Coordinates of C-alpha atoms (C1' of nucleotides) in Angstrom, one line a residue:
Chain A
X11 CA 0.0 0.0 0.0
X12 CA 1.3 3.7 -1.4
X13 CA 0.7 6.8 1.0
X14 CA 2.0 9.4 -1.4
X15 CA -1.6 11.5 -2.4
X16 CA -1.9 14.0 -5.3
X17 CA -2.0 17.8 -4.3
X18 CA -5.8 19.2 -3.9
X19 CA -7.3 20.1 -7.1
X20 CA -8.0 23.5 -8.0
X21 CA -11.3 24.4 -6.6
X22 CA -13.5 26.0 -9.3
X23 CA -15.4 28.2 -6.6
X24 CA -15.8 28.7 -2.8
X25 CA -16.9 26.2 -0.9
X26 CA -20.4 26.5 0.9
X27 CA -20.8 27.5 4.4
X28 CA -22.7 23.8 5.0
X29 CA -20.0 22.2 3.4
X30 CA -17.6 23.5 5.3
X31 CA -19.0 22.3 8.3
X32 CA -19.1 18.7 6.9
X33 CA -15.7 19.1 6.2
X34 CA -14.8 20.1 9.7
X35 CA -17.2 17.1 11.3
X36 CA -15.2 14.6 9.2
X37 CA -11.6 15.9 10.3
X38 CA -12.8 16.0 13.8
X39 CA -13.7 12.6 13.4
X40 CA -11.0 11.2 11.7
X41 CA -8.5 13.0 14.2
X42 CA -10.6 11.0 17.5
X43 CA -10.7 7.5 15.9
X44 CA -7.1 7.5 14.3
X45 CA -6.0 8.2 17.7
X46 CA -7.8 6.1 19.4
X47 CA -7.1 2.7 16.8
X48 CA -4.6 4.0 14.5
X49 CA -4.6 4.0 11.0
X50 CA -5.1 0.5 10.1
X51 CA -8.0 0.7 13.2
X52 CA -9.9 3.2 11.5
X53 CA -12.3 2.6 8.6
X54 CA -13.8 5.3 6.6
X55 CA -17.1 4.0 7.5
X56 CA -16.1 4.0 11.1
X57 CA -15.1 8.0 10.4
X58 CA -18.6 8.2 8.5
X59 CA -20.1 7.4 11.7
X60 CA -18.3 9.0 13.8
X61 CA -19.1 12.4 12.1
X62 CA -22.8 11.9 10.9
X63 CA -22.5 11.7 7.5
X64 CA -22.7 9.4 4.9
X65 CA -19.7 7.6 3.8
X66 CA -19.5 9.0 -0.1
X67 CA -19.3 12.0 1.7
X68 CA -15.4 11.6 3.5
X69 CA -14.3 10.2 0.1
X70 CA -15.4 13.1 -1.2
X71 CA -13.8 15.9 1.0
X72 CA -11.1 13.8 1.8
X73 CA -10.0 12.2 -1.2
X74 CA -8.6 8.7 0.3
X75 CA -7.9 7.6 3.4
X76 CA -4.1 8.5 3.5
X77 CA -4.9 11.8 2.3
X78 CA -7.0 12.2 5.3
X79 CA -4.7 11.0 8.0
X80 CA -2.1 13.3 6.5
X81 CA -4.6 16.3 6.5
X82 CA -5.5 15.2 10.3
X83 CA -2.3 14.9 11.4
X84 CA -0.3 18.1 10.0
X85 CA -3.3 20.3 11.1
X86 CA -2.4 20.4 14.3
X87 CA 1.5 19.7 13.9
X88 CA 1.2 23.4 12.0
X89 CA -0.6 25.4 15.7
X90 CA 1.6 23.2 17.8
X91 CA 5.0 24.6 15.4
X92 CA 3.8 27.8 15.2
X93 CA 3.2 28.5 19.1
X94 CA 6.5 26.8 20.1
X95 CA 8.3 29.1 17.5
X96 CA 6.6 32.0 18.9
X97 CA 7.3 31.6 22.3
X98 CA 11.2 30.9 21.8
X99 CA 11.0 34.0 19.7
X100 CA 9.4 35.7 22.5
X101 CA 12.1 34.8 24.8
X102 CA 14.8 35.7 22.8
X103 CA 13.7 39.2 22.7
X104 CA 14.1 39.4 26.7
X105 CA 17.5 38.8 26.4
X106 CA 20.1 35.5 25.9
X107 CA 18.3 32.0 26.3
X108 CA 19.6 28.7 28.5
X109 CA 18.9 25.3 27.7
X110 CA 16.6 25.2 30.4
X111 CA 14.6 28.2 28.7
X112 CA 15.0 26.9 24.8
X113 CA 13.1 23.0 26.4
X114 CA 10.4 25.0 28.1
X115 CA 10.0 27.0 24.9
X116 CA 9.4 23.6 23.5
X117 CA 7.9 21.3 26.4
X118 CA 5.3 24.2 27.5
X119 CA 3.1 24.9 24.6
X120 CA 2.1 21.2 24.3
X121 CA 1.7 20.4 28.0
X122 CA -0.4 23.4 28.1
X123 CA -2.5 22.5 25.4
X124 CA -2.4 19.0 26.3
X125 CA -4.1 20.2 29.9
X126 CA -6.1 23.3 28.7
X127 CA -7.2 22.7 25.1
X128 CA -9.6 20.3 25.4
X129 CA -9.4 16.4 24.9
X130 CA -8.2 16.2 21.5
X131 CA -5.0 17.9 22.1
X132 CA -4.6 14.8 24.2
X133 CA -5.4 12.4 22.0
X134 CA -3.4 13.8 19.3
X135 CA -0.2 13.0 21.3
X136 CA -1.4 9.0 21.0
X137 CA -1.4 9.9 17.1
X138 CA 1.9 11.5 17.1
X139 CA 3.3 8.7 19.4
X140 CA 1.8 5.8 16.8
X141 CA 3.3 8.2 13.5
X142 CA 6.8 8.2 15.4
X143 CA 6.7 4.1 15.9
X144 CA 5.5 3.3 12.4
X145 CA 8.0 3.0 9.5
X146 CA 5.2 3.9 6.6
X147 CA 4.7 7.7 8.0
X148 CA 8.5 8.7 8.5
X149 CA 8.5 10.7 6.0
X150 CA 5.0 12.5 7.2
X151 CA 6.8 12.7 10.3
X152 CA 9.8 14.3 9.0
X153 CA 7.5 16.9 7.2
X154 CA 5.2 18.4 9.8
X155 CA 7.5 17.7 12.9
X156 CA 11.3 18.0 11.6
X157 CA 11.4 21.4 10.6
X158 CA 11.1 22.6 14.1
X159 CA 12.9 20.1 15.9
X160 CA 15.8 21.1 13.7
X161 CA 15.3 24.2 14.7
X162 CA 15.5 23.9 18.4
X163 CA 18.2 21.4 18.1
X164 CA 20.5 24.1 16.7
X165 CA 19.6 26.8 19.1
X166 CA 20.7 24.4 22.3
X167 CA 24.0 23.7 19.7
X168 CA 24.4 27.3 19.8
X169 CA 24.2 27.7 23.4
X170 CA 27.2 24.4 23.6
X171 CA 29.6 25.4 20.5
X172 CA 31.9 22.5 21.6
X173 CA 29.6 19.6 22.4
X174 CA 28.9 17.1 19.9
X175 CA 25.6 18.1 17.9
X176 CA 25.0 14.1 17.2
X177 CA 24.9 14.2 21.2
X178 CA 22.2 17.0 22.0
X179 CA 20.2 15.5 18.7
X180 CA 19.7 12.7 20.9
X181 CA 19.1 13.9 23.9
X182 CA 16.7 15.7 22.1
X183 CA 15.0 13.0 20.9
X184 CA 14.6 11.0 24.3
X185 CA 13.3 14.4 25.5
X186 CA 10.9 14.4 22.7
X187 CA 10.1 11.1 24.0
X188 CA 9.6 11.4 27.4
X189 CA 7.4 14.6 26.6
X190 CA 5.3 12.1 24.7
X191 CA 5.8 9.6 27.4
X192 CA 4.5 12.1 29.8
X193 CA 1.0 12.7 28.3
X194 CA -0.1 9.2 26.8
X195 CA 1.4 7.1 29.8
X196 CA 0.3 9.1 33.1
X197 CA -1.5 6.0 33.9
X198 CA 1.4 4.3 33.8
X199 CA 3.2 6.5 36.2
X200 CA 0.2 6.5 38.4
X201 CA 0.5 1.9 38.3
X202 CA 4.0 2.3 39.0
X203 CA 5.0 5.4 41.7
X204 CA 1.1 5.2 43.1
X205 CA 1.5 4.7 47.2
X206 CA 3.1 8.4 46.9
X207 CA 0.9 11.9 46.8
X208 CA 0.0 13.2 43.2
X209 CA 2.4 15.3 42.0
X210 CA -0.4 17.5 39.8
X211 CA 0.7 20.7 38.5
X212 CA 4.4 19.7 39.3
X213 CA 4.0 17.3 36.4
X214 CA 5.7 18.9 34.2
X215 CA 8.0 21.0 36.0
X216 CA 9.6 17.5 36.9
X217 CA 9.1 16.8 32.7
X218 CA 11.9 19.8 31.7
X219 CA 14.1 19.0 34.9
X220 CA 14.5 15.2 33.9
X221 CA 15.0 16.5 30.6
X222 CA 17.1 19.7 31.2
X223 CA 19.5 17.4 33.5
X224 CA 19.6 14.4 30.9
X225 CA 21.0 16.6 28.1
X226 CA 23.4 18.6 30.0
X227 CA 24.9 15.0 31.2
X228 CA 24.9 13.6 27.4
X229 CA 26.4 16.2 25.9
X230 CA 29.6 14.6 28.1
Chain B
X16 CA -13.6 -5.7 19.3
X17 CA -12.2 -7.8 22.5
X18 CA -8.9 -8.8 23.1
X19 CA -9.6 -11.2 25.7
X20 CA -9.0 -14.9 24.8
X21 CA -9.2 -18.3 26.4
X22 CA -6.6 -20.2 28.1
X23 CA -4.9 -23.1 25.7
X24 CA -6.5 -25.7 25.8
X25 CA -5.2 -29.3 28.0
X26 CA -3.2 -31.0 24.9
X27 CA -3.8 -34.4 25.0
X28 CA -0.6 -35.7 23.5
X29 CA 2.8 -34.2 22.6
X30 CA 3.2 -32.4 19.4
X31 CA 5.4 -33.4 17.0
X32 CA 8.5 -31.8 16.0
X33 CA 6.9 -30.3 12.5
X34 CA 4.1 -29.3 14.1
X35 CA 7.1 -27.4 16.8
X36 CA 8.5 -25.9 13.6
X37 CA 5.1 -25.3 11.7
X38 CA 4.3 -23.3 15.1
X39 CA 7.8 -21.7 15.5
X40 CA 7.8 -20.1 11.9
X41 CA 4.4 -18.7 12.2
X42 CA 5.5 -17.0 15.6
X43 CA 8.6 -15.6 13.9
X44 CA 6.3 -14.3 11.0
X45 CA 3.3 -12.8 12.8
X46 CA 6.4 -11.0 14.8
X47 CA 7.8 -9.7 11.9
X48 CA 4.9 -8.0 10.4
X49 CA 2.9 -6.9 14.0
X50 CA 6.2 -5.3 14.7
X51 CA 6.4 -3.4 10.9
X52 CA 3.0 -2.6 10.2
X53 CA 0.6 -3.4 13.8
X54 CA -2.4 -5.5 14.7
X55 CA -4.6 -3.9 12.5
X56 CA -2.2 -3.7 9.4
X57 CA -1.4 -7.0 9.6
X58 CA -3.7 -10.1 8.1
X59 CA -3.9 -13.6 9.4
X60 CA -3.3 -14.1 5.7
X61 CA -0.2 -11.5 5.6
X62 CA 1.0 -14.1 8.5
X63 CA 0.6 -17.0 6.3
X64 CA 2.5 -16.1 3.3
X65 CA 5.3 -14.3 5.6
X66 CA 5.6 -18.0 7.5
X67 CA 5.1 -19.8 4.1
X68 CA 2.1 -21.6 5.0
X69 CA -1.5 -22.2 4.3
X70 CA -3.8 -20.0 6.2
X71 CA -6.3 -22.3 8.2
X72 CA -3.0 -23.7 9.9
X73 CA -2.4 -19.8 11.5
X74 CA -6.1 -19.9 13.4
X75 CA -4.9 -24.4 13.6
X76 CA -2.1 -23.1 15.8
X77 CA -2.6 -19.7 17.0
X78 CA -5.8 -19.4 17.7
X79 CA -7.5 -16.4 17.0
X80 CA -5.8 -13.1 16.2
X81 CA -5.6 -11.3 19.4
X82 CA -4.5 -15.0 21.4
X83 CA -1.5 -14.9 18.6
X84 CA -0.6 -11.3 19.1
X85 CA -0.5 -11.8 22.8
X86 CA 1.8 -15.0 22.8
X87 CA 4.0 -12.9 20.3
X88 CA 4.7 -9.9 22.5
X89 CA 4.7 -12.1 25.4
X90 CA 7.7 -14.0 24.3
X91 CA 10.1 -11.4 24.3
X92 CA 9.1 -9.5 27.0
X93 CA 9.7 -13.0 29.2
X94 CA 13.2 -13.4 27.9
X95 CA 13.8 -9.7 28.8
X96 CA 12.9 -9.3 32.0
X97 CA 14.7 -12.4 32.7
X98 CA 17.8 -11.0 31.4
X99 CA 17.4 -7.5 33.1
X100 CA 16.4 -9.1 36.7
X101 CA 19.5 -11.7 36.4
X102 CA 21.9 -8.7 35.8
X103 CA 20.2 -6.8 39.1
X104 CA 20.6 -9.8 41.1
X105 CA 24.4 -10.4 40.0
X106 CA 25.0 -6.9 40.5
X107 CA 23.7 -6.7 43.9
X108 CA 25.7 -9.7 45.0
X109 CA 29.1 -7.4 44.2
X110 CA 28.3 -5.0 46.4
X111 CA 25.4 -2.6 47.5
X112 CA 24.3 -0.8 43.9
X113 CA 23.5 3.6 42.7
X114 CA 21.3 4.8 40.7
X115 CA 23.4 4.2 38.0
X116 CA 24.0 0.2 38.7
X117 CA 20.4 0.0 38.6
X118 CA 19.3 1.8 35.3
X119 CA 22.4 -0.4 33.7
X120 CA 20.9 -3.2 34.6
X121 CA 17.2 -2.3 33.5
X122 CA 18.8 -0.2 29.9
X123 CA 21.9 -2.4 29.1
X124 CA 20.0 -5.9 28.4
X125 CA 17.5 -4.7 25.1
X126 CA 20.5 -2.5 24.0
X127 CA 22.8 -5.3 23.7
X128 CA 20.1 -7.8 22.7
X129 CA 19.1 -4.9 20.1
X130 CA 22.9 -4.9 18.6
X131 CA 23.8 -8.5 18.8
X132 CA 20.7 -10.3 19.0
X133 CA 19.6 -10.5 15.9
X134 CA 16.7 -7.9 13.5
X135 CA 13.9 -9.5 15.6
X136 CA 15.4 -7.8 18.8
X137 CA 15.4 -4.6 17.1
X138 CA 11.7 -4.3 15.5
X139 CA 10.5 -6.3 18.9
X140 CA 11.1 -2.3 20.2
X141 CA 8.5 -1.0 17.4
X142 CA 6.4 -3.5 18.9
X143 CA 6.5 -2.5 22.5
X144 CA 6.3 1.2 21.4
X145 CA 3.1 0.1 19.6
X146 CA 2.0 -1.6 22.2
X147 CA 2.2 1.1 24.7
X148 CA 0.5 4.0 22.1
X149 CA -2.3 1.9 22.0
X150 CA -5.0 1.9 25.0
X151 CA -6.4 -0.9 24.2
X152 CA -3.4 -3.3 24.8
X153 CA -3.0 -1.5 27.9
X154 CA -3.6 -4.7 30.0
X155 CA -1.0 -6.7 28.1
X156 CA 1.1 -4.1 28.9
X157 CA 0.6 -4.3 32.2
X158 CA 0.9 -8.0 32.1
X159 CA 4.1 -8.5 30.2
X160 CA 5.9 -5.4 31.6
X161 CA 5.1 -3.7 35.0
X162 CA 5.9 -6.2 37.0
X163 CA 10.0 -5.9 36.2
X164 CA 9.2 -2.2 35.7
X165 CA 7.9 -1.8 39.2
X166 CA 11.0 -4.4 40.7
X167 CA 13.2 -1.3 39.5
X168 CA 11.6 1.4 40.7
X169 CA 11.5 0.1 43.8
X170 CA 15.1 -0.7 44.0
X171 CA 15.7 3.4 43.3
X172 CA 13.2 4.2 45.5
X173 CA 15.1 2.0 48.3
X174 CA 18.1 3.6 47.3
X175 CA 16.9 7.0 47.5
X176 CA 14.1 6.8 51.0
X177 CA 13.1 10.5 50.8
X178 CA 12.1 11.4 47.4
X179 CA 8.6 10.7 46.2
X180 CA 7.9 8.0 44.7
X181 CA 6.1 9.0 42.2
X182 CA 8.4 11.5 40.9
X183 CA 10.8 8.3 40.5
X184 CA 8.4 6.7 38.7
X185 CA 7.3 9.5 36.2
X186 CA 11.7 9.4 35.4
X187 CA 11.7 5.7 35.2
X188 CA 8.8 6.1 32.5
X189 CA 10.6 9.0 30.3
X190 CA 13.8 6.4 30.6
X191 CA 12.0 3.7 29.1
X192 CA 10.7 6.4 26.5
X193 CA 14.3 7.2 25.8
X194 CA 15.0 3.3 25.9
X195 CA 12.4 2.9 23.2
X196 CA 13.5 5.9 21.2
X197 CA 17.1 5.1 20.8
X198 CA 16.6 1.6 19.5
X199 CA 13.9 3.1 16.9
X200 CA 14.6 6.4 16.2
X201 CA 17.9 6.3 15.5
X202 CA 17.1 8.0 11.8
X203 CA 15.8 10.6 13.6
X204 CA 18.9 11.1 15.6
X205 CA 20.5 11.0 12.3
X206 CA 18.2 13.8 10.5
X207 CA 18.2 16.0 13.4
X208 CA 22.2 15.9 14.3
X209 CA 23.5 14.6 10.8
X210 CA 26.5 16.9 11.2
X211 CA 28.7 15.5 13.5
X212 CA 30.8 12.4 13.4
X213 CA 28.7 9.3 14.5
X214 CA 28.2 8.3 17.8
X215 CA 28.6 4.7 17.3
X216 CA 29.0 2.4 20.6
X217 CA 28.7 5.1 22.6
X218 CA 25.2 5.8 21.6
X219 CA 24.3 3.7 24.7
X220 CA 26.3 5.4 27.4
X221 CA 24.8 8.9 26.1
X222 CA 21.6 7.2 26.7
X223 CA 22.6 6.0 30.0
X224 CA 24.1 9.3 31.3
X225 CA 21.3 11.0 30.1
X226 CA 18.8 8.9 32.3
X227 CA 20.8 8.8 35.5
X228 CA 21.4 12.7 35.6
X229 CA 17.0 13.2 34.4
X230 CA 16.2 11.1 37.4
X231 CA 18.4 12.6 39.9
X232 CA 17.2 15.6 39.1
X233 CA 13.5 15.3 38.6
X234 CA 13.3 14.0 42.3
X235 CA 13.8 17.8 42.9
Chain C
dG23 C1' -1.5 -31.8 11.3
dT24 C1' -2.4 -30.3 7.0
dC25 C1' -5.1 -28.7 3.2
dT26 C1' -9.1 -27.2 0.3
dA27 C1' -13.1 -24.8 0.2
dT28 C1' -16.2 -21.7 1.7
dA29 C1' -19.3 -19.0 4.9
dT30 C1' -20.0 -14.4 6.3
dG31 C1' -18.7 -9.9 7.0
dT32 C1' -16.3 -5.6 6.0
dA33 C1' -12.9 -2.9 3.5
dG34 C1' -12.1 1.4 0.2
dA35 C1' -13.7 3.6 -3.8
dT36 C1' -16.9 5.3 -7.2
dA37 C1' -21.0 6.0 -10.5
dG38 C1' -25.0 8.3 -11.1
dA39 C1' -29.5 10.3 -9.4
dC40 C1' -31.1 14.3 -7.1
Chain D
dG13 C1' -22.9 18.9 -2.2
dT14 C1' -25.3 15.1 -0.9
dC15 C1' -27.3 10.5 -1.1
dT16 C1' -28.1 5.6 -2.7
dA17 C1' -26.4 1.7 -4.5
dT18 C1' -23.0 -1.2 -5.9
dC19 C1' -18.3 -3.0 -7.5
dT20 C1' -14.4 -5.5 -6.2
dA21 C1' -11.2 -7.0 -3.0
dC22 C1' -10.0 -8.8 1.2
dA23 C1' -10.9 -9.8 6.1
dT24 C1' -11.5 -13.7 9.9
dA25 C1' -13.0 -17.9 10.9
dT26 C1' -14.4 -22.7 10.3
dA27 C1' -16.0 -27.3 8.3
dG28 C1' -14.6 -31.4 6.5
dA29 C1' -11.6 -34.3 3.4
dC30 C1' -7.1 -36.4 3.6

DNA sequence: GTCTATATGTAGATAGAC
DNA sequence: GTCTATCTACATATAGAC
């Protein structure tokens, strides 16, 4: 099975209000069922459902079924990008940046929205988590996620001229992991530390220390 | 869809070595594709071909599909936490253990199996990061790996009386994140750090130094 | 234990009426 | 844009001959 898809035709003339809607009741759906059962989980008729709508319908707003996943996924890939970049931005305008700033620039906007904007930003952490394990969408992954790891990767080499930038890649990328880690596995936490208090907010303060801590000691 | 399945049934008779091997190249087959493509991307039919047998003799020998999924992740995970609770109990005998001892034993064990072990050992990690996206193999999970999970935790926590045991656990988690990540997302280390001169063997002591410093630290 | 055949359901995609 | 109907392929599972 192929995932490449055809760019979106040129559209002849506005869409409607109503179909707009339909559109956005299909991506909603599509976005809670692939990450609930993946890809392979998901059927189009099982999105029909989900949204309301007769199944002709998602074929025909969606094109195929890759097409849709791809649209689902990058959707939000695009707000999470754009809020991380802004707020590492924002920071470097008060003055010079520490690692410990530059992984809160990227840690924070997803925790946030991962505790404030609603379910779905929660979910979509499952669907980033399943796109990371699975072979077929590396190369979705490299497109909506890449571009700003790469981009925080070489601000924390800036900050560490002489360290190995193979080295802080990869701490990176267990950071990325445990950031992932954190949101789709607090039950497991709660299984395997749960005598103790909860830790609540402190979540994810403990999150950027672990992670703040790990790459300073990588880097060697 | 349930994933529950009935316990094998009292064999009346000792099956013959074909029937071993007929059994034994299914298994490896069905690991093979659950770990490349998932449950749901994977056929009973898929497993067949891959084992180079008819299909009835899959569900003949398996079971349904969720019973062979289960024995397949099972497998592995046995072997592993064998391995990983052997090298605690050797170490302990040397001489009383850190922090550092401890995550060695739990990390060291899939990385070497992952090296030298063989492919299988490598995509078994795609499996177990599956695995743990997916909430509905959440009780597998649980089954197959908290119980050597939670044996290491606790050694920390004994190690360390005063921190919160939670905030152990939630650092033991984004280790086995890291864990998981290292073994496959190696490309991504690649993409994001391409630069540099490769990390080779060493890979695994960044991975270590990076989890023993994140834990001390995130108990604050 | 193995194989053939098949029962029964569901998949993705599309054609054509409205 | 929407809806009905349908095509073709493939899914899991099992029954029964050898």
């Amino acid at each position: 099975m192929e995932f490449e898809f055809t760019p979106e035709k040129q559209r002849l003339r506005a869409p409607s209000l109503r179909s707009l809607e339909t559109r956005a009741k299909i991506l909603d759906a599509a976005e809670r069922l692939f990450a609930e059962r993946g890809f392979d989980g998901t059927s189009m008729r099982d999105i029909a459902a989900e949204a309301e709508v007769r199944v002709g319908l998602v074929s025909h707003h969606a094109g195929n079924k890759a097409a849709l996943f791809h649209v689902v996924v990058a959707r939000r890939a695009d707000t999470l990008a754009q809020r991380r970049i802004e707020a590492l931005e924002a920071r470097k305008v008060q003055g010079p940046v520490d690692l410990r700033a530059v992984l809160d620039c990227f840690l924070t906007p997803y925790l946030e929205l991962a505790r404030d904007g609603g379910p779905q930003w929660m979910a979509y952490a499952r669907l980033v988590a399943y796109v990371s394990a699975d072979a077929r969408w590396r190369s979705l992954a490299m497109v909506c996620f890449d571009p700003t790891a790469q981009r925080f990767v070489d601000e924390i080499a800036s900050l560490y001229p002489r360290a190995s930038k193979r080295r802080i890649a990869a701490g990176f990328v267990y950071s990325v992991a445990g950031l992932l880690a954190q949101i789709t596995s607090g039950w497991r936490v709660e299984a395997l530390g749960g005598e103790g208090p909860r830790m609540r907010v402190a979540d994810d303060r403990v999150l950027l220390d672990f992670c703040v801590a790990g790459i300073e000691a990588s880097m060697g």
